[in-house]
């Protein structure tokens, strides 16, 4: 992983257009080809990014007719679409590279891991006609718990928690923003699934067009006799 701290402006050009004015930011260049732009506040979410596969091309001022003060321009080109992340660097404050090795991935606690496995096996719990694409669908910012298709063939990203709170909704929102950039998957809608969902999380999810599903862990494991319950 390469870490660069620089005064820079950033433009995303393609299906979406976005501009970040000149400021000091952290640029992450990962081994998988992704490039992420971070600020020092507001959120742990990147301000903008390009997901893999992508190629990074660095041009010097001698090759460009750029505005005064630009010492280097990065162009990050998506391999799947005509989307580009253009980073104009005015001053470089730090540049280092680190080999992080192979990451073992997030190890979920027993119940959450079981929920993921059980829901993948019983995907129609989410609705008639649902089918599984895969568990732990890889993205540049982490794995989506379950990726599925609904009865209409649309892509659905499912985030699973034991107890669903606002952070879980924010996490799913970031996945949806990234997945919807992929023309092979878009449009992608989200489902936030948990044993318990806090009211604030439900309100936020609804506001963002994300469905909420409460899961009965015991019933999914087959140890709860639902016919014998009074309520």
mmCIF file of N, CA and C in Angstrom, residues 59-114:
data_model
loop_
_atom_site.group_PDB
_atom_site.id
_atom_site.type_symbol
_atom_site.label_atom_id
_atom_site.label_comp_id
_atom_site.label_asym_id
_atom_site.label_seq_id
_atom_site.Cartn_x
_atom_site.Cartn_y
_atom_site.Cartn_z
ATOM 1 N N UNK A 59 1.519 11.813 -14.652
ATOM 2 C CA UNK A 59 2.091 12.700 -15.667
ATOM 3 C C UNK A 59 2.770 13.886 -14.984
ATOM 4 N N UNK A 60 3.875 14.324 -15.529
ATOM 5 C CA UNK A 60 4.605 15.476 -14.995
ATOM 6 C C UNK A 60 4.149 16.741 -15.703
ATOM 7 N N UNK A 61 4.436 17.913 -15.130
ATOM 8 C CA UNK A 61 4.006 19.178 -15.751
ATOM 9 C C UNK A 61 4.528 19.368 -17.175
ATOM 10 N N UNK A 62 5.690 18.771 -17.486
ATOM 11 C CA UNK A 62 6.254 18.921 -18.827
ATOM 12 C C UNK A 62 5.352 18.301 -19.887
ATOM 13 N N UNK A 63 4.532 17.347 -19.460
ATOM 14 C CA UNK A 63 3.652 16.649 -20.402
ATOM 15 C C UNK A 63 2.261 17.253 -20.444
ATOM 16 N N UNK A 64 2.004 18.255 -19.650
ATOM 17 C CA UNK A 64 0.644 18.748 -19.479
ATOM 18 C C UNK A 64 0.586 20.266 -19.548
ATOM 19 N N UNK A 65 -0.557 20.756 -19.929
ATOM 20 C CA UNK A 65 -0.822 22.194 -19.832
ATOM 21 C C UNK A 65 -1.812 22.370 -18.681
ATOM 22 N N UNK A 66 -1.272 22.493 -17.500
ATOM 23 C CA UNK A 66 -2.089 22.547 -16.293
ATOM 24 C C UNK A 66 -2.031 23.933 -15.673
ATOM 25 N N UNK A 67 -2.960 24.150 -14.753
ATOM 26 C CA UNK A 67 -2.980 25.424 -14.053
ATOM 27 C C UNK A 67 -1.701 25.585 -13.228
ATOM 28 N N UNK A 68 -1.321 26.827 -12.966
ATOM 29 C CA UNK A 68 -0.098 27.128 -12.226
ATOM 30 C C UNK A 68 -0.128 26.475 -10.854
ATOM 31 N N UNK A 69 0.979 25.840 -10.514
ATOM 32 C CA UNK A 69 1.095 25.240 -9.190
ATOM 33 C C UNK A 69 0.987 23.735 -9.181
ATOM 34 N N UNK A 70 0.490 23.124 -10.230
ATOM 35 C CA UNK A 70 0.378 21.660 -10.277
ATOM 36 C C UNK A 70 1.743 21.070 -10.595
ATOM 37 N N UNK A 71 2.208 20.161 -9.728
ATOM 38 C CA UNK A 71 3.504 19.538 -9.948
ATOM 39 C C UNK A 71 3.381 18.123 -10.511
ATOM 40 N N UNK A 72 2.178 17.533 -10.376
ATOM 41 C CA UNK A 72 1.985 16.162 -10.838
ATOM 42 C C UNK A 72 0.492 15.903 -10.987
ATOM 43 N N UNK A 73 0.122 15.123 -11.989
ATOM 44 C CA UNK A 73 -1.287 14.757 -12.156
ATOM 45 C C UNK A 73 -1.424 13.242 -12.213
ATOM 46 N N UNK A 74 -2.338 12.708 -11.375
ATOM 47 C CA UNK A 74 -2.659 11.289 -11.404
ATOM 48 C C UNK A 74 -3.973 11.106 -12.160
ATOM 49 N N UNK A 75 -4.006 10.169 -13.072
ATOM 50 C CA UNK A 75 -5.251 9.794 -13.732
ATOM 51 C C UNK A 75 -5.502 8.316 -13.447
ATOM 52 N N UNK A 76 -6.578 8.042 -12.720
ATOM 53 C CA UNK A 76 -6.938 6.669 -12.370
ATOM 54 C C UNK A 76 -8.101 6.268 -13.269
ATOM 55 N N UNK A 77 -7.848 5.349 -14.174
ATOM 56 C CA UNK A 77 -8.828 4.963 -15.191
ATOM 57 C C UNK A 77 -9.467 3.621 -14.831
ATOM 58 N N UNK A 78 -10.796 3.596 -14.752
ATOM 59 C CA UNK A 78 -11.506 2.347 -14.519
ATOM 60 C C UNK A 78 -11.356 1.430 -15.721
ATOM 61 N N UNK A 79 -11.203 0.128 -15.470
ATOM 62 C CA UNK A 79 -11.100 -0.846 -16.557
ATOM 63 C C UNK A 79 -12.477 -1.296 -17.049
ATOM 64 N N UNK A 80 -13.523 -0.983 -16.261
ATOM 65 C CA UNK A 80 -14.862 -1.458 -16.600
ATOM 66 C C UNK A 80 -15.723 -0.398 -17.267
ATOM 67 N N UNK A 81 -15.354 0.860 -17.139
ATOM 68 C CA UNK A 81 -16.170 1.947 -17.687
ATOM 69 C C UNK A 81 -15.260 3.119 -18.027
ATOM 70 N N UNK A 82 -15.834 4.145 -18.632
ATOM 71 C CA UNK A 82 -15.046 5.319 -18.996
ATOM 72 C C UNK A 82 -15.035 6.338 -17.856
ATOM 73 N N UNK A 83 -14.840 5.848 -16.638
ATOM 74 C CA UNK A 83 -14.783 6.691 -15.447
ATOM 75 C C UNK A 83 -13.327 6.949 -15.091
ATOM 76 N N UNK A 84 -13.034 8.194 -14.698
ATOM 77 C CA UNK A 84 -11.665 8.565 -14.335
ATOM 78 C C UNK A 84 -11.668 9.380 -13.052
ATOM 79 N N UNK A 85 -10.660 9.148 -12.239
ATOM 80 C CA UNK A 85 -10.394 9.965 -11.062
ATOM 81 C C UNK A 85 -9.125 10.752 -11.365
ATOM 82 N N UNK A 86 -9.234 12.080 -11.428
ATOM 83 C CA UNK A 86 -8.091 12.936 -11.791
ATOM 84 C C UNK A 86 -7.662 13.713 -10.555
ATOM 85 N N UNK A 87 -6.419 13.498 -10.129
ATOM 86 C CA UNK A 87 -5.882 14.129 -8.923
ATOM 87 C C UNK A 87 -4.743 15.059 -9.331
ATOM 88 N N UNK A 88 -4.918 16.356 -9.136
ATOM 89 C CA UNK A 88 -3.891 17.353 -9.420
ATOM 90 C C UNK A 88 -3.148 17.680 -8.133
ATOM 91 N N UNK A 89 -1.893 17.310 -8.065
ATOM 92 C CA UNK A 89 -1.091 17.487 -6.849
ATOM 93 C C UNK A 89 -0.298 18.788 -6.947
ATOM 94 N N UNK A 90 -0.475 19.653 -5.943
ATOM 95 C CA UNK A 90 0.232 20.935 -5.889
ATOM 96 C C UNK A 90 1.457 20.869 -4.965
ATOM 97 N N UNK A 91 1.378 20.038 -3.947
ATOM 98 C CA UNK A 91 2.502 19.890 -3.019
ATOM 99 C C UNK A 91 2.418 18.513 -2.376
ATOM 100 N N UNK A 92 3.522 17.789 -2.373
ATOM 101 C CA UNK A 92 3.562 16.458 -1.772
ATOM 102 C C UNK A 92 4.284 16.534 -0.431
ATOM 103 N N UNK A 93 3.598 16.146 0.622
ATOM 104 C CA UNK A 93 4.130 16.268 1.974
ATOM 105 C C UNK A 93 4.693 14.953 2.513
ATOM 106 N N UNK A 94 4.204 13.841 1.974
ATOM 107 C CA UNK A 94 4.665 12.533 2.464
ATOM 108 C C UNK A 94 4.397 11.490 1.390
ATOM 109 N N UNK A 95 5.303 10.521 1.262
ATOM 110 C CA UNK A 95 5.115 9.427 0.310
ATOM 111 C C UNK A 95 5.824 8.191 0.857
ATOM 112 N N UNK A 96 5.075 7.149 1.152
ATOM 113 C CA UNK A 96 5.678 5.916 1.656
ATOM 114 C C UNK A 96 4.895 4.716 1.149
ATOM 115 N N UNK A 97 5.592 3.577 1.077
ATOM 116 C CA UNK A 97 4.967 2.339 0.623
ATOM 117 C C UNK A 97 5.186 1.252 1.666
ATOM 118 N N UNK A 98 4.185 0.405 1.859
ATOM 119 C CA UNK A 98 4.248 -0.629 2.891
ATOM 120 C C UNK A 98 3.634 -1.918 2.352
ATOM 121 N N UNK A 99 4.287 -3.038 2.589
ATOM 122 C CA UNK A 99 3.751 -4.345 2.205
ATOM 123 C C UNK A 99 2.955 -4.896 3.378
ATOM 124 N N UNK A 100 1.638 -4.943 3.245
ATOM 125 C CA UNK A 100 0.782 -5.393 4.341
ATOM 126 C C UNK A 100 0.591 -6.908 4.345
ATOM 127 N N UNK A 101 1.035 -7.589 3.295
ATOM 128 C CA UNK A 101 0.856 -9.031 3.244
ATOM 129 C C UNK A 101 -0.586 -9.422 2.962
ATOM 130 N N UNK A 102 -0.888 -10.689 3.152
ATOM 131 C CA UNK A 102 -2.238 -11.213 2.895
ATOM 132 C C UNK A 102 -3.082 -11.057 4.143
ATOM 133 N N UNK A 103 -4.224 -10.373 4.000
ATOM 134 C CA UNK A 103 -5.103 -10.154 5.148
ATOM 135 C C UNK A 103 -6.051 -11.341 5.312
ATOM 136 N N UNK A 104 -6.202 -11.854 6.542
ATOM 137 C CA UNK A 104 -7.102 -13.001 6.736
ATOM 138 C C UNK A 104 -8.573 -12.635 6.644
ATOM 139 N N UNK A 105 -8.883 -11.331 6.609
ATOM 140 C CA UNK A 105 -10.282 -10.910 6.517
ATOM 141 C C UNK A 105 -10.928 -10.798 7.890
ATOM 142 N N UNK A 106 -12.126 -10.230 7.889
ATOM 143 C CA UNK A 106 -12.870 -10.032 9.128
ATOM 144 C C UNK A 106 -13.413 -11.358 9.631
ATOM 145 N N UNK A 107 -13.129 -11.672 10.876
ATOM 146 C CA UNK A 107 -13.671 -12.874 11.493
ATOM 147 C C UNK A 107 -14.852 -12.472 12.357
ATOM 148 N N UNK A 108 -16.029 -12.855 11.935
ATOM 149 C CA UNK A 108 -17.239 -12.462 12.644
ATOM 150 C C UNK A 108 -17.434 -13.357 13.864
ATOM 151 N N UNK A 109 -18.211 -12.865 14.843
ATOM 152 C CA UNK A 109 -18.497 -13.716 15.986
ATOM 153 C C UNK A 109 -19.421 -14.849 15.538
ATOM 154 N N UNK A 110 -19.558 -15.861 16.399
ATOM 155 C CA UNK A 110 -20.270 -17.074 16.022
ATOM 156 C C UNK A 110 -21.677 -16.841 15.510
ATOM 157 N N UNK A 111 -22.451 -16.023 16.221
ATOM 158 C CA UNK A 111 -23.843 -15.817 15.839
ATOM 159 C C UNK A 111 -23.936 -15.101 14.498
ATOM 160 N N UNK A 112 -23.129 -14.049 14.310
ATOM 161 C CA UNK A 112 -23.199 -13.291 13.057
ATOM 162 C C UNK A 112 -22.760 -14.142 11.874
ATOM 163 N N UNK A 113 -21.717 -14.960 12.068
ATOM 164 C CA UNK A 113 -21.273 -15.857 10.998
ATOM 165 C C UNK A 113 -22.340 -16.889 10.677
ATOM 166 N N UNK A 114 -22.996 -17.410 11.718
ATOM 167 C CA UNK A 114 -24.079 -18.380 11.503
ATOM 168 C C UNK A 114 -25.256 -17.744 10.773
#
